GROMACS .gro file of C-alpha atoms in nm:
model
  354
    1MET     CA    1  28.122  14.961  23.461
    2HIS     CA    2  27.805  14.780  23.564
    3GLN     CA    3  27.494  14.946  23.423
    4LYS     CA    4  27.310  14.979  23.755
    5LEU     CA    5  27.614  15.135  23.920
    6GLN     CA    6  27.655  15.374  23.629
    7GLN     CA    7  27.289  15.476  23.661
    8LEU     CA    8  27.339  15.544  24.032
    9LEU     CA    9  27.648  15.754  23.970
   10SER     CA   10  27.474  15.953  23.697
   11ARG     CA   11  27.211  16.070  23.946
   12ILE     CA   12  27.468  16.237  24.173
   13GLN     CA   13  27.494  16.612  24.120
   14PRO     CA   14  27.723  16.862  24.298
   15ALA     CA   15  27.612  17.075  24.590
   16ASP     CA   16  27.421  17.388  24.495
   17CYS     CA   17  27.693  17.655  24.497
   18SER     CA   18  27.453  17.909  24.345
   19ILE     CA   19  27.325  17.980  24.695
   20MET     CA   20  27.669  18.006  24.857
   21VAL     CA   21  27.684  18.386  24.856
   22ALA     CA   22  27.337  18.419  25.008
   23ALA     CA   23  27.407  18.150  25.270
   24GLN     CA   24  27.738  18.309  25.370
   25ALA     CA   25  27.576  18.652  25.386
   26HIS     CA   26  27.314  18.512  25.623
   27LEU     CA   27  27.583  18.361  25.848
   28ASP     CA   28  27.770  18.692  25.847
   29ASP     CA   29  27.452  18.880  25.941
   30LEU     CA   30  27.392  18.671  26.255
   31THR     CA   31  27.435  18.859  26.582
   32LYS     CA   32  27.800  18.771  26.642
   33PRO     CA   33  28.138  18.874  26.507
   34GLN     CA   34  28.183  18.723  26.163
   35GLY     CA   35  28.340  18.378  26.184
   36SER     CA   36  28.334  18.371  26.564
   37LEU     CA   37  28.153  18.037  26.572
   38GLY     CA   38  28.440  17.885  26.378
   39ARG     CA   39  28.378  17.544  26.234
   40LEU     CA   40  28.012  17.551  26.331
   41GLU     CA   41  27.968  17.810  26.058
   42GLU     CA   42  28.162  17.597  25.809
   43ILE     CA   43  27.949  17.295  25.894
   44ALA     CA   44  27.626  17.492  25.860
   45LEU     CA   45  27.733  17.628  25.522
   46LYS     CA   46  27.823  17.283  25.391
   47TYR     CA   47  27.489  17.145  25.508
   48VAL     CA   48  27.300  17.429  25.339
   49LEU     CA   49  27.482  17.377  25.009
   50ALA     CA   50  27.437  17.000  25.024
   51THR     CA   51  27.063  17.026  25.075
   52GLY     CA   52  27.026  17.312  24.830
   53SER     CA   53  26.800  17.508  25.064
   54LEU     CA   54  26.858  17.846  25.229
   55LYS     CA   55  26.613  17.730  25.495
   56PRO     CA   56  26.753  17.385  25.574
   57ILE     CA   57  26.564  17.129  25.779
   58LEU     CA   58  26.737  16.888  26.014
   59SER     CA   59  26.506  16.696  26.242
   60LYS     CA   60  26.506  16.327  26.146
   61LYS     CA   61  26.837  16.146  26.173
   62LYS     CA   62  26.928  15.782  26.115
   63ILE     CA   63  27.240  15.571  26.158
   64CYS     CA   64  27.279  15.245  25.967
   65CYS     CA   65  27.527  15.002  26.120
   66PHE     CA   66  27.633  14.749  25.857
   67ALA     CA   67  27.758  14.413  25.983
   68ALA     CA   68  27.955  14.135  25.815
   69ASP     CA   69  28.217  13.872  25.881
   70HIS     CA   70  28.554  13.844  25.708
   71GLY     CA   71  28.739  13.536  25.591
   72VAL     CA   72  29.071  13.701  25.677
   73ALA     CA   73  28.984  13.664  26.046
   74ALA     CA   74  29.114  13.308  26.004
   75GLU     CA   75  29.463  13.458  25.973
   76GLY     CA   76  29.458  13.569  26.339
   77VAL     CA   77  29.466  13.943  26.271
   78SER     CA   78  29.218  14.033  26.548
   79ALA     CA   79  29.228  14.002  26.925
   80PHE     CA   80  28.870  13.869  26.917
   81PRO     CA   81  28.723  13.556  26.754
   82ALA     CA   82  28.481  13.586  26.462
   83GLU     CA   83  28.184  13.472  26.671
   84VAL     CA   84  28.190  13.814  26.839
   85THR     CA   85  28.033  13.968  26.526
   86PRO     CA   86  27.689  13.805  26.569
   87GLN     CA   87  27.713  13.844  26.946
   88MET     CA   88  27.760  14.218  26.907
   89VAL     CA   89  27.478  14.239  26.654
   90TYR     CA   90  27.248  14.083  26.913
   91ASN     CA   91  27.379  14.330  27.171
   92MET     CA   92  27.288  14.618  26.940
   93LEU     CA   93  26.945  14.475  26.866
   94ASN     CA   94  26.887  14.441  27.240
   95GLY     CA   95  26.989  14.804  27.298
   96GLY     CA   96  27.305  14.738  27.497
   97ALA     CA   97  27.588  14.860  27.272
   98ALA     CA   98  27.762  15.197  27.280
   99ILE     CA   99  27.595  15.297  26.954
  100ASN     CA  100  27.251  15.238  27.109
  101VAL     CA  101  27.330  15.477  27.393
  102LEU     CA  102  27.481  15.747  27.175
  103ALA     CA  103  27.219  15.722  26.901
  104ARG     CA  104  26.946  15.766  27.162
  105HIS     CA  105  27.132  16.063  27.307
  106ALA     CA  106  27.160  16.216  26.959
  107GLY     CA  107  26.793  16.153  26.884
  108ALA     CA  108  26.890  15.934  26.589
  109ASP     CA  109  26.715  15.617  26.483
  110LEU     CA  110  26.933  15.308  26.444
  111ASP     CA  111  26.911  15.022  26.198
  112VAL     CA  112  27.145  14.723  26.208
  113VAL     CA  113  27.196  14.577  25.861
  114ASP     CA  114  27.317  14.219  25.819
  115MET     CA  115  27.522  14.228  25.500
  116GLY     CA  116  27.725  13.914  25.555
  117VAL     CA  117  27.734  13.788  25.913
  118ASN     CA  118  27.811  13.419  25.949
  119HIS     CA  119  27.492  13.358  26.145
  120ASP     CA  120  27.121  13.328  26.070
  121PHE     CA  121  26.933  13.591  26.268
  122PRO     CA  122  26.563  13.563  26.345
  123ASP     CA  123  26.342  13.854  26.251
  124MET     CA  124  26.398  14.123  26.513
  125PRO     CA  125  26.300  14.491  26.546
  126GLY     CA  126  26.576  14.713  26.413
  127LEU     CA  127  26.735  14.438  26.201
  128ILE     CA  128  26.744  14.468  25.823
  129LYS     CA  129  26.845  14.151  25.640
  130ARG     CA  130  27.049  14.208  25.326
  131LYS     CA  131  27.296  13.921  25.360
  132VAL     CA  132  27.492  13.858  25.043
  133ARG     CA  133  27.690  13.564  25.179
  134PRO     CA  134  27.785  13.452  25.533
  135GLY     CA  135  28.131  13.606  25.539
  136SER     CA  136  28.368  13.733  25.273
  137GLY     CA  137  28.654  13.536  25.124
  138ASN     CA  138  28.997  13.539  25.286
  139ILE     CA  139  29.180  13.823  25.112
  140ALA     CA  140  29.515  13.671  25.207
  141ILE     CA  141  29.454  13.394  24.955
  142GLY     CA  142  29.204  13.542  24.709
  143PRO     CA  143  28.932  13.801  24.653
  144ALA     CA  144  28.693  13.909  24.927
  145MET     CA  145  28.392  13.915  24.696
  146SER     CA  146  28.296  13.856  24.336
  147GLU     CA  147  28.205  14.162  24.133
  148GLU     CA  148  27.842  14.050  24.135
  149GLU     CA  149  27.842  14.022  24.514
  150THR     CA  150  28.007  14.362  24.546
  151LEU     CA  151  27.745  14.520  24.323
  152GLN     CA  152  27.469  14.351  24.525
  153ALA     CA  153  27.607  14.487  24.853
  154LEU     CA  154  27.668  14.833  24.710
  155LEU     CA  155  27.320  14.862  24.562
  156ALA     CA  156  27.165  14.735  24.886
  157GLY     CA  157  27.336  15.019  25.072
  158ALA     CA  158  27.223  15.272  24.813
  159GLU     CA  159  26.865  15.148  24.836
  160LEU     CA  160  26.864  15.196  25.213
  161ALA     CA  161  26.974  15.557  25.171
  162VAL     CA  162  26.702  15.623  24.914
  163ASP     CA  163  26.447  15.456  25.143
  164ALA     CA  164  26.560  15.683  25.427
  165ARG     CA  165  26.508  15.988  25.210
  166GLU     CA  166  26.159  15.874  25.119
  167ALA     CA  167  26.089  15.820  25.491
  168GLY     CA  168  26.174  16.185  25.558
  169TYR     CA  169  26.525  16.161  25.705
  170HIS     CA  170  26.748  16.465  25.667
  171LEU     CA  171  27.084  16.339  25.794
  172LEU     CA  172  27.232  15.990  25.777
  173GLY     CA  173  27.524  15.826  25.955
  174THR     CA  174  27.733  15.519  25.888
  175GLY     CA  175  27.847  15.251  26.130
  176GLU     CA  176  27.986  14.900  26.104
  177MET     CA  177  28.048  14.580  26.294
  178GLY     CA  178  28.275  14.302  26.178
  179ILE     CA  179  28.563  14.127  26.349
  180ALA     CA  180  28.891  14.174  26.156
  181ASN     CA  181  28.749  14.448  25.935
  182THR     CA  182  29.036  14.690  25.997
  183THR     CA  183  29.243  14.449  25.784
  184PRO     CA  184  29.043  14.485  25.460
  185ALA     CA  185  28.998  14.856  25.531
  186THR     CA  186  29.375  14.899  25.552
  187ALA     CA  187  29.428  14.696  25.236
  188LEU     CA  188  29.179  14.917  25.053
  189TYR     CA  189  29.351  15.235  25.170
  190SER     CA  190  29.692  15.109  25.063
  191VAL     CA  191  29.572  15.055  24.706
  192LEU     CA  192  29.312  15.331  24.660
  193LEU     CA  193  29.526  15.602  24.822
  194ASP     CA  194  29.869  15.458  24.738
  195VAL     CA  195  30.005  15.471  25.092
  196PRO     CA  196  30.256  15.236  25.260
  197ILE     CA  197  30.087  14.955  25.450
  198GLU     CA  198  30.311  15.000  25.755
  199SER     CA  199  30.204  15.364  25.791
  200ILE     CA  200  29.834  15.286  25.811
  201THR     CA  201  29.813  14.951  25.990
  202GLY     CA  202  29.686  14.984  26.347
  203ARG     CA  203  29.606  14.763  26.640
  204GLY     CA  204  29.234  14.730  26.572
  205THR     CA  205  29.074  14.563  26.872
  206GLY     CA  206  29.400  14.588  27.068
  207ILE     CA  207  29.654  14.342  26.927
  208ASP     CA  208  30.010  14.326  27.063
  209ASP     CA  209  30.332  14.410  26.877
  210GLU     CA  210  30.389  14.057  26.749
  211ARG     CA  211  30.038  14.027  26.609
  212LEU     CA  212  30.064  14.376  26.459
  213GLN     CA  213  30.365  14.267  26.254
  214HIS     CA  214  30.173  13.957  26.150
  215LYS     CA  215  29.878  14.174  26.048
  216ILE     CA  216  30.105  14.391  25.832
  217ALA     CA  217  30.241  14.078  25.663
  218VAL     CA  218  29.888  13.948  25.599
  219ILE     CA  219  29.780  14.278  25.443
  220LYS     CA  220  30.089  14.285  25.221
  221ARG     CA  221  30.011  13.931  25.109
  222ALA     CA  222  29.649  14.024  25.041
  223VAL     CA  223  29.750  14.320  24.826
  224ASP     CA  224  30.003  14.109  24.634
  225VAL     CA  225  29.764  13.818  24.581
  226ASN     CA  226  29.489  14.047  24.454
  227ALA     CA  227  29.705  14.297  24.261
  228VAL     CA  228  29.591  14.172  23.922
  229ARG     CA  229  29.228  14.230  24.020
  230CYS     CA  230  29.276  14.588  24.144
  231THR     CA  231  29.229  14.770  23.815
  232SER     CA  232  28.962  15.019  23.928
  233ALA     CA  233  28.799  15.144  24.247
  234PHE     CA  234  28.516  14.896  24.202
  235THR     CA  235  28.734  14.591  24.137
  236THR     CA  236  28.962  14.691  24.425
  237LEU     CA  237  28.660  14.710  24.654
  238ALA     CA  238  28.559  14.363  24.538
  239ALA     CA  239  28.905  14.215  24.582
  240LEU     CA  240  29.002  14.366  24.917
  241GLY     CA  241  28.687  14.494  25.086
  242GLY     CA  242  28.394  14.333  25.261
  243TYR     CA  243  28.017  14.328  25.242
  244GLU     CA  244  27.965  14.596  25.504
  245ILE     CA  245  28.229  14.821  25.348
  246ALA     CA  246  28.071  14.786  25.003
  247ALA     CA  247  27.731  14.861  25.156
  248ILE     CA  248  27.870  15.177  25.318
  249THR     CA  249  28.007  15.281  24.978
  250GLY     CA  250  27.662  15.233  24.826
  251PHE     CA  251  27.491  15.403  25.120
  252ILE     CA  252  27.702  15.715  25.063
  253LEU     CA  253  27.642  15.712  24.687
  254GLY     CA  254  27.269  15.663  24.736
  255ALA     CA  255  27.249  15.944  24.989
  256ALA     CA  256  27.441  16.179  24.759
  257SER     CA  257  27.202  16.095  24.476
  258CYS     CA  258  26.919  16.221  24.702
  259ARG     CA  259  27.115  16.521  24.833
  260ILE     CA  260  27.124  16.383  25.188
  261PRO     CA  261  27.439  16.464  25.388
  262VAL     CA  262  27.613  16.164  25.544
  263VAL     CA  263  27.816  16.156  25.864
  264VAL     CA  264  28.099  15.906  25.819
  265ASP     CA  265  28.210  15.720  26.131
  266GLY     CA  266  28.569  15.605  26.178
  267PHE     CA  267  28.844  15.397  26.020
  268ILE     CA  268  28.633  15.131  25.849
  269SER     CA  269  28.348  15.359  25.745
  270SER     CA  270  28.604  15.594  25.595
  271ALA     CA  271  28.724  15.309  25.372
  272GLY     CA  272  28.373  15.288  25.230
  273ALA     CA  273  28.380  15.665  25.185
  274VAL     CA  274  28.715  15.652  25.003
  275ALA     CA  275  28.576  15.391  24.763
  276ALA     CA  276  28.272  15.614  24.704
  277LEU     CA  277  28.497  15.916  24.642
  278LYS     CA  278  28.704  15.720  24.392
  279LEU     CA  279  28.387  15.614  24.210
  280CYS     CA  280  28.237  15.964  24.221
  281PRO     CA  281  28.443  16.254  24.363
  282ILE     CA  282  28.130  16.471  24.380
  283VAL     CA  283  28.012  16.285  24.692
  284ASP     CA  284  28.264  16.489  24.893
  285ASP     CA  285  28.004  16.768  24.884
  286PHE     CA  286  27.778  16.553  25.102
  287LEU     CA  287  28.028  16.403  25.348
  288PHE     CA  288  28.103  16.497  25.706
  289PHE     CA  289  28.389  16.297  25.857
  290SER     CA  290  28.278  16.264  26.217
  291HIS     CA  291  28.605  16.211  26.403
  292LEU     CA  292  28.973  16.133  26.381
  293SER     CA  293  29.003  15.771  26.481
  294ASN     CA  294  29.269  15.651  26.722
  295GLU     CA  295  29.358  15.391  26.458
  296GLN     CA  296  29.709  15.482  26.343
  297GLY     CA  297  29.629  15.511  25.974
  298HIS     CA  298  29.323  15.733  25.997
  299ARG     CA  299  29.525  16.053  26.028
  300VAL     CA  300  29.719  15.957  25.715
  301VAL     CA  301  29.393  15.888  25.531
  302MET     CA  302  29.235  16.217  25.635
  303GLN     CA  303  29.547  16.406  25.528
  304LYS     CA  304  29.542  16.230  25.191
  305LEU     CA  305  29.180  16.332  25.143
  306GLY     CA  306  29.236  16.686  25.267
  307ALA     CA  307  28.955  16.619  25.514
  308ARG     CA  308  28.916  16.774  25.858
  309PRO     CA  309  28.715  16.550  26.093
  310ILE     CA  310  28.477  16.724  26.330
  311LEU     CA  311  28.594  16.554  26.652
  312ASP     CA  312  28.920  16.415  26.791
  313LEU     CA  313  28.837  16.198  27.092
  314ASP     CA  314  29.070  15.898  27.050
  315LEU     CA  315  28.772  15.681  26.954
  316ARG     CA  316  28.840  15.344  26.792
  317LEU     CA  317  28.520  15.148  26.850
  318GLY     CA  318  28.328  15.192  26.527
  319GLU     CA  319  27.958  15.098  26.530
  320GLY     CA  320  27.868  15.457  26.433
  321THR     CA  321  27.960  15.602  26.772
  322GLY     CA  322  28.158  15.892  26.629
  323ALA     CA  323  27.883  15.962  26.377
  324ALA     CA  324  27.624  15.982  26.656
  325LEU     CA  325  27.835  16.233  26.848
  326ALA     CA  326  27.910  16.449  26.544
  327MET     CA  327  27.545  16.453  26.441
  328GLN     CA  328  27.471  16.663  26.747
  329LEU     CA  329  27.724  16.928  26.645
  330ILE     CA  330  27.591  16.933  26.291
  331GLU     CA  331  27.238  16.975  26.421
  332GLY     CA  332  27.358  17.253  26.651
  333SER     CA  333  27.525  17.425  26.357
  334VAL     CA  334  27.205  17.415  26.154
  335LYS     CA  335  27.008  17.550  26.451
  336ILE     CA  336  27.252  17.840  26.476
  337TYR     CA  337  27.195  17.912  26.108
  338ASN     CA  338  26.816  17.889  26.137
  339GLU     CA  339  26.741  18.030  26.481
  340MET     CA  340  26.990  18.306  26.564
  341ALA     CA  341  26.875  18.662  26.516
  342THR     CA  342  27.037  18.874  26.248
  343PHE     CA  343  27.181  19.222  26.296
  344SER     CA  344  26.926  19.360  26.054
  345ALA     CA  345  26.631  19.203  26.236
  346ALA     CA  346  26.751  19.255  26.596
  347ARG     CA  347  26.872  19.611  26.540
  348VAL     CA  348  27.205  19.529  26.703
  349SER     CA  349  27.488  19.758  26.600
  350GLU     CA  350  27.752  19.591  26.389
  351LYS     CA  351  28.130  19.635  26.405
  352SER     CA  352  28.234  19.990  26.321
  353ALA     CA  353  28.416  20.048  25.996
  354GLU     CA  354  28.779  20.142  26.051
   0.00000   0.00000   0.00000
């Protein structure tokens, strides 16, 4: 394994379970029947353990939307042409995309990170330039990225998470933009989770039945062509992924190394999370899966991971939209933990012993 990646992984430590009993006791002492706030209590407990503090802080939030183009778009697997990627990046930078609206509503800052868009952007507020190459290779005929490029993208994502920690952020979210990126995401799932391609291939931007069958065939070809390269999670990410997916993987690893919880968006962001989990299973302690995507395969993926997404709203946009929505529930959960009165302090009678 590459030395810099190994160093990053070595810095990741599990959540602080030594405070679990005290944190649960505090939740149980809040002025409500025990467990009556359901998953909000579970979310609060996970946040407390991730941060390692019985008095957790959650005020500054940031979403990073990683953007890149994909060579496999040339195979006609998307309903939209590749030039939509830079057009949507401009839309985000101008404040007009769904993620802009929802991030503002959530009180989260938004950065758009160019990891590999086939376009030269001018310097603009909110744009971070980390381009590795203008578009990945076509996975239907060869690898998406070299190992060196994959490492560069991964470490760039990790660095952004560390920078966010140093800037005082408490909760991070992932997002992505890249035409055709459900194709590499599906290819990654099929190999990393050993699931049938047909069971996890969805319609992405809204392709018809004929193009869906074509997409399945392209993904099968990509997996076959790159099979010899897929000897580890890292080499599989290089062979079948993309620059924004690798950056999301690094972003999650970097956040975990700083004990910052990460809210994972949808189908594509979850592929970056799966790669991170395969590289370092400990990162699960720091992950919140924001929502169950309407993409067909996401339910299969979540079941494979034993994960329970926070929301189920039939979302399939990406960008970080689900992460922005879930951030509000996580923040609400932490406020419940921090701000509700306790039975002992409020002198409210508890449930009688039977």
